[in-house]
Coordinates of C-alpha atoms in Angstrom, one line a residue:
X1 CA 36.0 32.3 -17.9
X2 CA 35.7 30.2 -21.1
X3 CA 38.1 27.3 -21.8
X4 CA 39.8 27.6 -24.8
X5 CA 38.9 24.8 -27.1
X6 CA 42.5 24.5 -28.0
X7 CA 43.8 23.4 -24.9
X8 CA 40.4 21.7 -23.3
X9 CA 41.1 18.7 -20.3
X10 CA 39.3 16.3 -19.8
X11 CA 38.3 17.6 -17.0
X12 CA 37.3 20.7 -18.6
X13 CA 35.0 18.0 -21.2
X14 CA 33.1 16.9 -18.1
X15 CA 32.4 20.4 -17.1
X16 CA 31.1 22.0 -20.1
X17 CA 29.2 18.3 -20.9
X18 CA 27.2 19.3 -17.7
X19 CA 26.7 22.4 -18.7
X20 CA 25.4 21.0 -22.1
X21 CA 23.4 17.9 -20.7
X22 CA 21.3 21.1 -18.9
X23 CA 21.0 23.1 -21.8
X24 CA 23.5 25.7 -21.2
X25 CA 25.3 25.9 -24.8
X26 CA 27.1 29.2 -23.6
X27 CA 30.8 28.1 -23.7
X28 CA 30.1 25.9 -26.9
X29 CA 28.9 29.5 -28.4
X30 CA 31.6 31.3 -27.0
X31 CA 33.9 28.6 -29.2
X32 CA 32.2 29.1 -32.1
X33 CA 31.9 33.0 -32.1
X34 CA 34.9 34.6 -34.2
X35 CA 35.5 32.0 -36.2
X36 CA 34.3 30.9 -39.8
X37 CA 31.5 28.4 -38.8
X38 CA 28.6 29.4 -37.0
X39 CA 27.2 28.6 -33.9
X40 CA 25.5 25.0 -33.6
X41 CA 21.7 23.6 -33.5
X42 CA 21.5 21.5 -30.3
X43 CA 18.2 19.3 -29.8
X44 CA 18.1 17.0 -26.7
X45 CA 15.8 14.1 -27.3
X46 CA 14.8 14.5 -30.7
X47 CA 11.2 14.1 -32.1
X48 CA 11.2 12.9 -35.9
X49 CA 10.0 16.0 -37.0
X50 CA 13.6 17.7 -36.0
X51 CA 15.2 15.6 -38.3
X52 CA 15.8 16.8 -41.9
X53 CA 17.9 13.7 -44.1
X54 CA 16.9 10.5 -44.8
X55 CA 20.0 8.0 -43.8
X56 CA 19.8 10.4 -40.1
X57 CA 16.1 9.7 -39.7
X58 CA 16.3 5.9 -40.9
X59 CA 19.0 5.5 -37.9
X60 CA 16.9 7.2 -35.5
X61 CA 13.5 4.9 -36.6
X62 CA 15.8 1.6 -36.3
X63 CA 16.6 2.4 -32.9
X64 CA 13.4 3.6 -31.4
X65 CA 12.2 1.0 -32.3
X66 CA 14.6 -1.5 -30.6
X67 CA 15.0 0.4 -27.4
X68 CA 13.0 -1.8 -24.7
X69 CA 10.6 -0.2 -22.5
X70 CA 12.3 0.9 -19.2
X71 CA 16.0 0.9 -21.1
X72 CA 18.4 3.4 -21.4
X73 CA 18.6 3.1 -25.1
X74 CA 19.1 0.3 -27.8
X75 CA 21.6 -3.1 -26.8
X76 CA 24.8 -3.2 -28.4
X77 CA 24.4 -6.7 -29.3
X78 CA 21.1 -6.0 -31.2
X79 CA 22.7 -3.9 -33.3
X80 CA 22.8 -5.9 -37.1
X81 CA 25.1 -4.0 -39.9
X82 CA 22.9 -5.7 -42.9
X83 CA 19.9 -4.0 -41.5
X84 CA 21.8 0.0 -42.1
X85 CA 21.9 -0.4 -45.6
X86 CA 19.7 2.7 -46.0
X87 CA 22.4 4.5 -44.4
X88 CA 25.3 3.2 -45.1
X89 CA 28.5 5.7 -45.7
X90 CA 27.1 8.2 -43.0
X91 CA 27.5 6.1 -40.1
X92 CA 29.8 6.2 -37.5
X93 CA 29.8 3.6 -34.6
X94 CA 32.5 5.1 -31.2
X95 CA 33.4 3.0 -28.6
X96 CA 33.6 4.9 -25.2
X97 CA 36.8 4.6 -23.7
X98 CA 38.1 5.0 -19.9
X99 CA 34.1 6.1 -19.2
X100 CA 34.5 8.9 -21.6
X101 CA 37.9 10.1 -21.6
X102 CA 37.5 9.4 -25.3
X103 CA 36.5 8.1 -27.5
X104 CA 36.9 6.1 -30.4
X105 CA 35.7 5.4 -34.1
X106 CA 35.1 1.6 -34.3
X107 CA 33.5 2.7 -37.9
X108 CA 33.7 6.0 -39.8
X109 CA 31.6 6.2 -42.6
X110 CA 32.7 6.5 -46.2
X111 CA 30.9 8.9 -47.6
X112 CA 31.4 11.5 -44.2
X113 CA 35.8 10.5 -45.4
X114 CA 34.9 11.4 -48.5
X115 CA 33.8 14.9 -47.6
X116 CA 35.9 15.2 -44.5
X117 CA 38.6 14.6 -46.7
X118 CA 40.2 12.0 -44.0
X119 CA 39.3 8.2 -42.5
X120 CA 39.3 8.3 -38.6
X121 CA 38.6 4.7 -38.2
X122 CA 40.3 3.0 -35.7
X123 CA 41.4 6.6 -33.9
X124 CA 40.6 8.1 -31.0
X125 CA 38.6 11.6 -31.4
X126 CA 42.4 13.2 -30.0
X127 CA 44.1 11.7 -32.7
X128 CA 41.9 12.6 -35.9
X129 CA 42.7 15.2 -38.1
X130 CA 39.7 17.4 -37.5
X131 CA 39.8 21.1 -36.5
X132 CA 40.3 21.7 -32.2
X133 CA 37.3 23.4 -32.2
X134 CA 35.2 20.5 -33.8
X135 CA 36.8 18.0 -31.7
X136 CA 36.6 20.0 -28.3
X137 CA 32.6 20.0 -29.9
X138 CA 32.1 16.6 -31.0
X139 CA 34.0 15.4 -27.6
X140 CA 31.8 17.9 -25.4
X141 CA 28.5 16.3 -27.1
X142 CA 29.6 12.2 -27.1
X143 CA 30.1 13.1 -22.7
X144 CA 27.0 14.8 -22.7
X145 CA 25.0 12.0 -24.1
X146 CA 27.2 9.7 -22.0
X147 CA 26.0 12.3 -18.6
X148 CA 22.9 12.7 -19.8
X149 CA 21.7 9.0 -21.5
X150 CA 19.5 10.5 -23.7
X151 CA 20.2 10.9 -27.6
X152 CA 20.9 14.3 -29.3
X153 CA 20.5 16.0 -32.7
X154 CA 22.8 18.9 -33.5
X155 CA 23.4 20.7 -37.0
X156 CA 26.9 22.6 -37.2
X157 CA 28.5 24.2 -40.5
X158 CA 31.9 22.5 -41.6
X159 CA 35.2 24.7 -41.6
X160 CA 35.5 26.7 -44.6
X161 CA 37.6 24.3 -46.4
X162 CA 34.5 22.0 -46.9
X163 CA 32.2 23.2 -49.4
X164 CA 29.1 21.1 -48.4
X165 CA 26.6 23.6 -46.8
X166 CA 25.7 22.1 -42.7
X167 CA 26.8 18.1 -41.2
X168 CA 23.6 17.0 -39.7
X169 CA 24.1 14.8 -36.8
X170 CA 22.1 12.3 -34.5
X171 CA 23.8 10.1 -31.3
X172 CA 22.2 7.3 -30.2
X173 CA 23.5 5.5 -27.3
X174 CA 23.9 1.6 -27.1
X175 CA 24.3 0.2 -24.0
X176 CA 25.7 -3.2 -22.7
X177 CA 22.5 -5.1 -21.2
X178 CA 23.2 -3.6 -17.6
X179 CA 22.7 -0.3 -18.8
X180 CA 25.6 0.8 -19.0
X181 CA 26.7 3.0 -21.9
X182 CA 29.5 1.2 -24.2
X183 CA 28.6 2.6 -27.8
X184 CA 27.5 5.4 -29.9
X185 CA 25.6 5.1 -33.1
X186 CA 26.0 8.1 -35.1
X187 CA 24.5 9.6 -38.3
X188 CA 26.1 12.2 -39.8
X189 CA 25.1 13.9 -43.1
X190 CA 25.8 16.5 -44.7
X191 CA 23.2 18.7 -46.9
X192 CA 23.3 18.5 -50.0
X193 CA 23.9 14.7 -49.7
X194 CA 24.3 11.5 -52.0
X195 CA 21.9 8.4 -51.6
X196 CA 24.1 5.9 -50.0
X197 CA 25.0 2.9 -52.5
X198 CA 23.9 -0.6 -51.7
X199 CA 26.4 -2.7 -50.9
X200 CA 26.7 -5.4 -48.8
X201 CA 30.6 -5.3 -47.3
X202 CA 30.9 -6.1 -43.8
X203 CA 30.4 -2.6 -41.8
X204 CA 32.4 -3.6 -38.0
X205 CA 33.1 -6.6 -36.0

């Protein structure tokens, strides 16, 4: 039986994040059939090639290239705001909270406000204002990469109010120096998209 998205559990998150983390996207389909927004892309481990925008494939480059041979993925503490410019507006940056029971935005990127048409910084994925299904999703996919310790690329169409065309999204986990999984790093971008402005404001603490 599939669990509606309206009423997941927690509990019911950790199941179907198994399910995901093994490549078994059948409940995630079964929430997106009969509604407005089609059914997701789901890429475990993504080579570059996957990747289709700019500020997503910049994020993924950056931390590649700082994840230490043998690690689980980048540190937390290496992570430097002034060096996301390139992306800057479609970052988001969650802190996992009670080892997944949520999770929250420490940062939620302007531009993806702009076009979600509301700020979730500061809130818990329960507490935003986005659509049950897309938060039974997005919480399904942050406690997969949590399970599974490996990043993911997924591609999803917005609810019908939105009128950009498909988000594009890449999680990259950060971990604590023990390996321990504290942090996402997200890009999220939607086509068609804006070049992010320069600016130099201070991103997160």
């Amino acid at each position: 039986m599939v669990v509606p998205y309206e009423s997941i559990s927690f509990a019911d998150v950790q199941t179907e994040a198994t399910r995901l983390a093994t490549g078994d996207t059948s409940t995630v389909d079964a929430w997106f059939a009969g509604t407005d927004i089609s059914h997701p892309v789901i890429v475990w481990d993504p080579d570059r090639t996957d990747l289709v925008t700019a500020p997503i494939i910049f994020l993924y480059d950056y931390w590649k290239a700082r994840v230490p041979e043998g690690e689980v993925g980048m540190r937390a503490s290496d992570l430097a705001p002034y060096d996301l410019v390139p992306a800057l507006g479609y970052i988001m940056l969650l802190d996992i909270l009670d080892g997944g029971r949520d999770f929250r935005y420490r940062l939620f990127g302007s531009k993806i406000a702009e076009i979600a048409k509301f700020d979730s910084t500061g809130l818990r994925i329960s507490e935003t204002k986005a659509h049950p299904l897309m938060k039974a999703f997005f919480s399904t996919v942050y406690e997969a990469v949590l399970q599974k310790r490996t990043p993911i690329y997924t591609e999803h169409n917005p609810p019908p109010n939105l009128t950009i065309a498909t988000w594009h999204r890449v999680v990259l986990p950060l971990h604590d120096g023990s390996g321990t999984i504290t942090k996402f790093l997200v890009g999220n971008v939607p086509t068609p998209y804006h070049e992010p402005e320069v600016r130099t404001a201070k991103m997160f603490d």
